[in-house]
Amino acid sequence: MPEQHLLPRHIGLIMDGNGRWAKKRGLPRKAGHKAGAKTFKKIVRYCNQIGVPYLTVYAFSTENWSRPQEEVDGIIRLLRDFLADASNYRDENIRTRFVGDISVFDSDIQRKIAECEEVSASHTGLTLNIAINYGGRDEILCAARRLAAEAAVGKRLPETITAEDFSEQLYTAGEPDVDLIIRPSGEQRLSNFLLWQAAYAEYIFLDTLWPDFDEACMDRVLEEYASRNRRFGGV
Ligand code: FPP
């Protein structure tokens, strides 16, 4: 485990490979997501324990609605389970937020999300962002539209809009940029995740399927991250 100052401040995590994990075992895809949700809880706890300040996990993208209804229902059920169980994190000082357009979810889910964010708002440990119905392009478009609307009514001068102003319009407003993107399962893509926030991120891909990802995998990833020399375009 690297020293604290060599840890990323913000990790983006793509929880990929649940389907293949299930297929290998002759199980339905939703069983893979269930196993993935268990791993998710474990890794969130671990990140909090070791002192990672921000973690954003990709739980459901704007594109995932096109999956078979049964699979979508399975993931929504896991979201409901998490929300029912969110008090688990209460004693762990984790601050939970949701990023994405949550207005499409049933009102009971939206209510629970608000509750979950509220009870943990003052927590000072890990900030956990759970991305649901999230898409990076959508997020950027919404930000651009809001700034354009303000410019149109004379509240802003277009030429004075800064990158910081733009960041403040994103779901992750007030949070640091992403330092590290982790994607297990062998795929090497960003898949519309944190497009703006990951502009200078390091990318670490590994072959492990998400349900098999554990604390030792995280340690290896963090060692690799710590060994990279980040120059932000300088020399
Ligand atoms: C990608 O694997 C994974 C998802 C689309 C869903 C991720 C969701 C969870 C891990 C659990 C949900 C947790 C909460 C809190 C709601 P894939 O299905 O694309 O895997 P494959 O590439 O092997 O098919």
Tab-separated table of C-alpha atoms in Angstrom, residues 147 150-152 154-162 165:
chain	number	residue	atom	x	y	z
A	147	LEU	CA	-24.155	28.329	-19.058
A	150	GLU	CA	-27.229	32.332	-18.315
A	151	ALA	CA	-25.253	34.049	-21.078
A	152	ALA	CA	-28.427	34.546	-23.121
A	154	GLY	CA	-26.875	38.555	-19.699
A	155	LYS	CA	-25.900	36.824	-16.432
A	156	ARG	CA	-22.548	35.792	-17.922
A	157	LEU	CA	-20.253	36.990	-20.654
A	158	PRO	CA	-19.445	33.960	-22.866
A	159	GLU	CA	-15.770	34.909	-23.178
A	160	THR	CA	-15.306	35.003	-19.401
A	161	ILE	CA	-16.542	31.426	-18.785
A	162	THR	CA	-13.682	29.386	-17.330
A	165	ASP	CA	-17.149	27.618	-14.068
